[in-house]
Tab-separated table of C-alpha atoms in Angstrom:
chain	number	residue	atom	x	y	z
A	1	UNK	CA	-18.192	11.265	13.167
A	2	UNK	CA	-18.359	14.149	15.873
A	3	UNK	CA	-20.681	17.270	15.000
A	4	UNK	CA	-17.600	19.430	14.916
A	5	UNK	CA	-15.352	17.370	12.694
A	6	UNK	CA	-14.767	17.957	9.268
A	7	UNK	CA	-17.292	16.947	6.703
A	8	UNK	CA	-16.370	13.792	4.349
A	9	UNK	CA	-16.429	15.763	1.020
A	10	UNK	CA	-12.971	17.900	2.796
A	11	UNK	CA	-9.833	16.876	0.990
A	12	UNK	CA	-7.701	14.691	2.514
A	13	UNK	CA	-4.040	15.245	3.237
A	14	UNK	CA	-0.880	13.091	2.868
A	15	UNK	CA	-0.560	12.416	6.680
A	16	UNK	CA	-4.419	10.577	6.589
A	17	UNK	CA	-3.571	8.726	3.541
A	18	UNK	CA	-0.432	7.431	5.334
A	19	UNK	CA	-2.110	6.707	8.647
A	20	UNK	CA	-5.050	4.788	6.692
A	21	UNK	CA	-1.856	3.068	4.674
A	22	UNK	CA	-0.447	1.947	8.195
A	23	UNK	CA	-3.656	0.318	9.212
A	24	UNK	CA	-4.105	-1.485	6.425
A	25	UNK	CA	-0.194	-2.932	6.247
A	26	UNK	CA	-0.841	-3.998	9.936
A	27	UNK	CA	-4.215	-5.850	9.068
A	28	UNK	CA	-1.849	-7.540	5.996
A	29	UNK	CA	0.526	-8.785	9.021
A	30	UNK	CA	-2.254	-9.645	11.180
A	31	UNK	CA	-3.441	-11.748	8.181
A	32	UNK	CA	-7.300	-9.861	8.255
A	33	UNK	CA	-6.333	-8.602	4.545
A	34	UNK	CA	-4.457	-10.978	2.029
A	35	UNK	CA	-2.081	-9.278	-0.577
A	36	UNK	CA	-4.992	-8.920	-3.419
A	37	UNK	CA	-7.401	-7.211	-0.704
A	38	UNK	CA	-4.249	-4.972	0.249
A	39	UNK	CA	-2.532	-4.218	-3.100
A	40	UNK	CA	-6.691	-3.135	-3.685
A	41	UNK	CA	-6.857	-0.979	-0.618
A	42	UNK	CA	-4.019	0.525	-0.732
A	43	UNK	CA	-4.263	1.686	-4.738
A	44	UNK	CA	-7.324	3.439	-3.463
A	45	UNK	CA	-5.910	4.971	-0.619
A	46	UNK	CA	-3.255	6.885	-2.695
A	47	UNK	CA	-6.301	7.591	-5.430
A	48	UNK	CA	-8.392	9.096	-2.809
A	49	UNK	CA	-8.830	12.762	-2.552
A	50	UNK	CA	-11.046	13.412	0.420
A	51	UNK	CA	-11.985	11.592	4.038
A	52	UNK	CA	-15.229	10.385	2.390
A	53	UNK	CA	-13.046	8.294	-0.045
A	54	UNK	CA	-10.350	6.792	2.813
A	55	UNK	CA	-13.032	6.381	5.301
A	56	UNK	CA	-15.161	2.865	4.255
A	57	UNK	CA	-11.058	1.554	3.112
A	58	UNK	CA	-10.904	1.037	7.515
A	59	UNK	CA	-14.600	0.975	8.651
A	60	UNK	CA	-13.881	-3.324	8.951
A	61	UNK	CA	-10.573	-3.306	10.058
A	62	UNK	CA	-9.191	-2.624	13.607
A	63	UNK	CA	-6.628	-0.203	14.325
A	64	UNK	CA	-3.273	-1.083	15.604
A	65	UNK	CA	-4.879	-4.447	17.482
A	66	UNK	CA	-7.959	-2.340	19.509
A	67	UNK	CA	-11.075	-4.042	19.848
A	68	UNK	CA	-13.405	-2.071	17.800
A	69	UNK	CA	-13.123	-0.990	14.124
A	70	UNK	CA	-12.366	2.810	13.654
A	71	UNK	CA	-12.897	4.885	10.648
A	72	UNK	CA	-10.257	7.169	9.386
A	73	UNK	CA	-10.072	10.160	12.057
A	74	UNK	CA	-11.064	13.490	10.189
A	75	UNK	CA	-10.089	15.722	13.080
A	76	UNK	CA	-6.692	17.442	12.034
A	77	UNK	CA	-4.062	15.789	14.766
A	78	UNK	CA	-0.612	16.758	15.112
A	79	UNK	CA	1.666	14.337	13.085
A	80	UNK	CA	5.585	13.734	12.975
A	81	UNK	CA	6.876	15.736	10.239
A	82	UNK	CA	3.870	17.691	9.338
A	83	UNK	CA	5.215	21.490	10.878
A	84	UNK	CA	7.582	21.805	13.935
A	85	UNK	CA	5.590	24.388	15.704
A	86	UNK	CA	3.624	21.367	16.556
A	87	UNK	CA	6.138	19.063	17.507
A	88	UNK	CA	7.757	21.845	19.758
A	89	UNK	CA	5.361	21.657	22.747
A	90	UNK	CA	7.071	24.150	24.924
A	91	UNK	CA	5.704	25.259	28.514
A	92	UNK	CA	6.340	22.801	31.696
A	93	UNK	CA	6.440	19.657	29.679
A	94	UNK	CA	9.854	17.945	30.726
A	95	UNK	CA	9.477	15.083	28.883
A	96	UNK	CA	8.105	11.216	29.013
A	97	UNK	CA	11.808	10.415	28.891
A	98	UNK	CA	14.456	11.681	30.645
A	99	UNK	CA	17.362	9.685	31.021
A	100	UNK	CA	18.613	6.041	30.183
A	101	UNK	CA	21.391	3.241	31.525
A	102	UNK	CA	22.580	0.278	30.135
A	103	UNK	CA	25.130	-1.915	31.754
A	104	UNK	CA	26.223	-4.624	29.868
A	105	UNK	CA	22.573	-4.303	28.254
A	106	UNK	CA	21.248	-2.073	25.766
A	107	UNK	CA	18.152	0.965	25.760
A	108	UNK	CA	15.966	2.223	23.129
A	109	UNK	CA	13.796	6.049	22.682
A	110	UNK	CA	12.321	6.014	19.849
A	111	UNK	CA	8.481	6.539	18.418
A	112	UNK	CA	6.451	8.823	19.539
A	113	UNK	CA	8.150	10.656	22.498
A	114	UNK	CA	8.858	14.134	23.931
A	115	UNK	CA	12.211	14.299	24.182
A	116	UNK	CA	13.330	16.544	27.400
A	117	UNK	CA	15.136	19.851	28.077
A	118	UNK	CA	17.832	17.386	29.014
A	119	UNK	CA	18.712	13.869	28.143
A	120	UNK	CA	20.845	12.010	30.051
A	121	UNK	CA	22.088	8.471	28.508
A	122	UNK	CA	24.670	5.872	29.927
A	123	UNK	CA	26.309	2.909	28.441
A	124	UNK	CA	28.561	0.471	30.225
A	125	UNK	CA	30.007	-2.629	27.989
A	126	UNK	CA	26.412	-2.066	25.999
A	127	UNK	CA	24.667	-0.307	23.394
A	128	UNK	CA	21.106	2.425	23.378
A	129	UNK	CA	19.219	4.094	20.716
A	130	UNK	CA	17.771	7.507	20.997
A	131	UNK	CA	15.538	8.005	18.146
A	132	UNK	CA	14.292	11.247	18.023
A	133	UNK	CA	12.659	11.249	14.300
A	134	UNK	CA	9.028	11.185	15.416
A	135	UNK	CA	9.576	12.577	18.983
A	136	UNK	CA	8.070	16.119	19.985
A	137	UNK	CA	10.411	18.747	22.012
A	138	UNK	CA	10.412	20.313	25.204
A	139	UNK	CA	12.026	23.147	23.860
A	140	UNK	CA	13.491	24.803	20.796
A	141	UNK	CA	16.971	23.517	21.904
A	142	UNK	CA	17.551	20.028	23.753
A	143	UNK	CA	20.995	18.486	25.082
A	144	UNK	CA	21.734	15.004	24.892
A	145	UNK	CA	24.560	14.090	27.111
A	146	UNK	CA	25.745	10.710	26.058
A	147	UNK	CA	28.831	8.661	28.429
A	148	UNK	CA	29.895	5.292	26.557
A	149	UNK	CA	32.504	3.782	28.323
A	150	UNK	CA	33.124	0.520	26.027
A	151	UNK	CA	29.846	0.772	24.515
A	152	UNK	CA	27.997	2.884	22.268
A	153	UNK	CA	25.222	5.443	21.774
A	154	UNK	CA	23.588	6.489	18.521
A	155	UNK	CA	21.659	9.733	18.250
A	156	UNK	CA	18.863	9.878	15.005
A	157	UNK	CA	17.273	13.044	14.233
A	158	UNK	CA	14.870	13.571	11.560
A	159	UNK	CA	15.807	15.965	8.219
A	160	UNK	CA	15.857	19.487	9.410
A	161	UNK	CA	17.157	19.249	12.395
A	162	UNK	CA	20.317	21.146	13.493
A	163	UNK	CA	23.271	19.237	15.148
A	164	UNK	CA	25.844	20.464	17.513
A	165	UNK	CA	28.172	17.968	18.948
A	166	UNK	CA	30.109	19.073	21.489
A	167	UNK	CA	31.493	15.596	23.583
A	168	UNK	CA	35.282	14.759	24.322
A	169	UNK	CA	36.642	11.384	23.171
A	170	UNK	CA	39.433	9.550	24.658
A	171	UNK	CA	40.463	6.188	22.509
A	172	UNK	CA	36.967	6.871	21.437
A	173	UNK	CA	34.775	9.346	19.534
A	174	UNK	CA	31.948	11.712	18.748
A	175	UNK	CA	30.147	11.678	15.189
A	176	UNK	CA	30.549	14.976	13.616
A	177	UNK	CA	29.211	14.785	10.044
A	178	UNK	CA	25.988	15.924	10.210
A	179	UNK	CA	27.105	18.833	11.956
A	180	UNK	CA	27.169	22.745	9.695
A	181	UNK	CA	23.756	21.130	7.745
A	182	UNK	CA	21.161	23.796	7.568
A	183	UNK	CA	17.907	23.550	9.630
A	184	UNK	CA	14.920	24.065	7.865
A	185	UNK	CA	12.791	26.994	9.497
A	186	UNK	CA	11.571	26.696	13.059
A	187	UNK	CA	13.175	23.536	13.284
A	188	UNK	CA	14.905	22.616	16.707
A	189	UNK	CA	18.340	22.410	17.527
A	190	UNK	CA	19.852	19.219	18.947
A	191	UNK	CA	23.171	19.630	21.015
A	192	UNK	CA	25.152	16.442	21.284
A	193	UNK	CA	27.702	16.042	24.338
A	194	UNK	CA	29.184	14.471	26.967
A	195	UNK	CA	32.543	11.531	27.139
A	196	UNK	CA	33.521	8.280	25.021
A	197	UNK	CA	35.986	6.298	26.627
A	198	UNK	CA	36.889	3.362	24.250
A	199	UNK	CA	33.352	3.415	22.895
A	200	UNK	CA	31.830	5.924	20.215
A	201	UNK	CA	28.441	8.231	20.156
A	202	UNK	CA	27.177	8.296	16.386
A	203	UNK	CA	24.670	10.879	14.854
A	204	UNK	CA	22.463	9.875	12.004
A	205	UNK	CA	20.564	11.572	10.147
A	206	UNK	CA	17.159	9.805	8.400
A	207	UNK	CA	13.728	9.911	7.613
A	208	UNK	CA	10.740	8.635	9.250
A	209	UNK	CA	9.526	5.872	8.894
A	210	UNK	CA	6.138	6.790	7.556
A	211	UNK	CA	7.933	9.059	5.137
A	212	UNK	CA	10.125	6.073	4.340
A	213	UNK	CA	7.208	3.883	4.004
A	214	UNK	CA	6.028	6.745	1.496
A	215	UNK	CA	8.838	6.702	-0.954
A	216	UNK	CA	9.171	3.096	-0.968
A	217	UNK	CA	4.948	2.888	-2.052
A	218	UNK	CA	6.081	5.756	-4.764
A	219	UNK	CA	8.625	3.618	-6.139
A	220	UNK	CA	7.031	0.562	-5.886
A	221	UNK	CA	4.174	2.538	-8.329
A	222	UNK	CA	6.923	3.795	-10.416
A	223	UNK	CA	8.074	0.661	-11.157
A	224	UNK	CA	4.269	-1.067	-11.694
A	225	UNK	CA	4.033	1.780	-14.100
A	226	UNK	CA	6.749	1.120	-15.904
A	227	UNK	CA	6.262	-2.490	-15.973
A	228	UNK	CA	3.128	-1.524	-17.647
A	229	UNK	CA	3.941	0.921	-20.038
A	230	UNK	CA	7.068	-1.768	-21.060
A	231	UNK	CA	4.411	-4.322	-21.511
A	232	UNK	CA	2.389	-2.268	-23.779
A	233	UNK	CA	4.936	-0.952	-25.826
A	234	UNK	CA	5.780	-5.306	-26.145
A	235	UNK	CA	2.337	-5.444	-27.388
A	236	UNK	CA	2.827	-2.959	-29.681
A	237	UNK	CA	5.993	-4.400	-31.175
A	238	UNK	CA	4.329	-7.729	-31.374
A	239	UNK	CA	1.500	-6.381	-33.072
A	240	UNK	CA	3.634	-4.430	-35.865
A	241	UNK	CA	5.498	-7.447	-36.670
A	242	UNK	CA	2.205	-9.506	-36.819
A	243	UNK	CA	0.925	-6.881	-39.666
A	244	UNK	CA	4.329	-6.766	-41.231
A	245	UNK	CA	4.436	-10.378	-41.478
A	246	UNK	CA	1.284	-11.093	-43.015
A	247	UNK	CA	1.462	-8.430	-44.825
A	248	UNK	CA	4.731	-9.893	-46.140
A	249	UNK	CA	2.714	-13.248	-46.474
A	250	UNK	CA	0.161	-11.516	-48.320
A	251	UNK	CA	3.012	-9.867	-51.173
A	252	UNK	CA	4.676	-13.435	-51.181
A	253	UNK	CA	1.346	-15.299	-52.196
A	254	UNK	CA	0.804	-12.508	-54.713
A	255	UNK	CA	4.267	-13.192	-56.340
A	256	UNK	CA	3.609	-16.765	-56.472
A	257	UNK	CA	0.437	-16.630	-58.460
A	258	UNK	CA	2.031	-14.335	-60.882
A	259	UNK	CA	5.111	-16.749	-61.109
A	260	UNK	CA	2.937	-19.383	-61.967
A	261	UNK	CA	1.396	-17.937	-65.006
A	262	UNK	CA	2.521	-19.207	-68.378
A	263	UNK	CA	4.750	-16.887	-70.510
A	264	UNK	CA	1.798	-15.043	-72.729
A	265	UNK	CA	3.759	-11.716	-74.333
A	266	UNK	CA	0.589	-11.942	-77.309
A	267	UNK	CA	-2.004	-12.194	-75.165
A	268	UNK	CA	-3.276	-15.315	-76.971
A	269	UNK	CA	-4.565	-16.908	-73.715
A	270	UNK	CA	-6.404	-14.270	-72.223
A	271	UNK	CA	-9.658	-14.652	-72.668
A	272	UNK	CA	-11.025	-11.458	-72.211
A	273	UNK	CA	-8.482	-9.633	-74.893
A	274	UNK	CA	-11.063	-9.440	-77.563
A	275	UNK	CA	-8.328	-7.332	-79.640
A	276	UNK	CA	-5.694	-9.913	-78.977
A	277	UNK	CA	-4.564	-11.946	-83.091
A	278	UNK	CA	-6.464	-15.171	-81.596
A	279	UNK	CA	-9.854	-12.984	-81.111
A	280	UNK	CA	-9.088	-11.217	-84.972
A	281	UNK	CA	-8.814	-14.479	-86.543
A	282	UNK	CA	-11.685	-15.961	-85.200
A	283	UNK	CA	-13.554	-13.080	-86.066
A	284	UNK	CA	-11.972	-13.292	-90.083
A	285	UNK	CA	-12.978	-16.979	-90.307
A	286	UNK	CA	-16.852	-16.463	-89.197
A	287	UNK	CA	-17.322	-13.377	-91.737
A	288	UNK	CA	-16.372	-16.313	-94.126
């Protein structure tokens, strides 16, 4: 820990529980954690509340195959998703990326990225991918100027962004439903263009993958809960019909004995009736 991070008792946010989640699903694949060690981990990492609580969860494990073992990072890095005024970087910054051909091939942008001013993509008799869900931006507004001839190019953007396709197809096509979708605020605007001869450029429209990762750990919980809470309402059942039945046992074996007495309506066997006629003659014949 540097002298200016944060100290351990801070709370922690979603973004470092997910980032300590991600390390410890790639030390599962690695096969440094088996699934007892993880399912353990990773119930702790949602139940933690501050970076003194995530950090010892990574202090043994390495992080994304580096040499030495890191502890969770409590300096406050920009993260996919987690405000677009830091994913817009702005200034002279034209991008890692800025153009891509495949011919009879196929291309791929995706991850972490800053997508340009400008994208250029080509596709000849082949395919690419420009994923721009955990990408920064140049700028407020970007183009991406897709040609397919025979092939295809699919555009992602993350929720929030706005889309404006603008391209021409001829015996081919430009995917316009997620245009007219509102951004949310400060969000940047992605213009789709350029030509589709006999080949198609799609738009779609999903969430990261962390985010994804997210919902499918909350539902995963959701159904462990309910699981549970099914299992100990079976319990319960099972225990009520326990009681019932012995307590049915208990009123059977109490009808029984009483079925078994003999027919008495004087009393004369009852031993303790000391009123009963078999007490009052007794009683006659010893006075005499």
């Amino acid at each position: 820990m540097t002298d200016d991070a944060p100290a351990p008792d801070l709370r922690a946010s979603d973004a470092d529980r997910e980032q300590v989640a991600e390390v410890l699903r790639e030390a599962l694949a690695e096969g440094r954690l088996d699934m007892e060690e993880f399912q353990e981990r990773l119930d702790a990492v949602y139940r933690a509340r501050t970076y003194g609580e995530l950090a010892p969860l990574t202090r043994d494990l390495p992080a994304s195959g580096a040499a030495v073992a890191p502890a969770v990072s409590l300096t406050k890095d920009p993260v996919a998703g987690g405000g677009w005024a830091g994913r817009i970087v702005g200034g002279d910054d034209s991008g890692t990326s800025t153009w891509a051909v495949a011919v009879m091939s196929g291309f791929q942008r995706k991850g972490r990225w800053t997508a340009p001013r400008r994208f250029n993509a080509f596709a000849f008799w082949g395919g690419g991918e420009i994923d721009l869900r955990e990408a920064n931006f140049a700028d407020r507004e970007v183009v991406v100027n897709a040609v397919a001839i025979m092939g295809g190019i699919d555009v992602i953007v993350p929720p929030g962004v706005e889309v404006v396709v603008r391209g021409i197809g001829v015996m081919g096509g430009f995917d316009h439903r997620e245009e007219g979708v509102p951004p949310e605020p400060g969000a940047p605007r992605v213009i789709v263009t350029g030509f589709a001869f006999w080949g198609g450029v799609g738009v779609q429209r999903k969430l990261p993958r962390a985010e994804r990762q997210r919902l499918r750990e909350e539902r995963r919980r959701e159904k462990q809960a309910l699981k549970e809470e099914r299992r100990r309402e079976h319990l319960a059942r099972a225990e009520e019909q326990r009681r019932e039945h012995l307590d049915a046992a208990e009123r059977h074996r109490r009808e029984l004995e009483a079925s078994r007495r003999p027919h008495d309506p004087l009393n004369l066997h009852d031993p303790l009736d000391l009123h009963g006629p078999r007490k009052q003659h007794e009683r006659r014949a010893e006075d005499d």
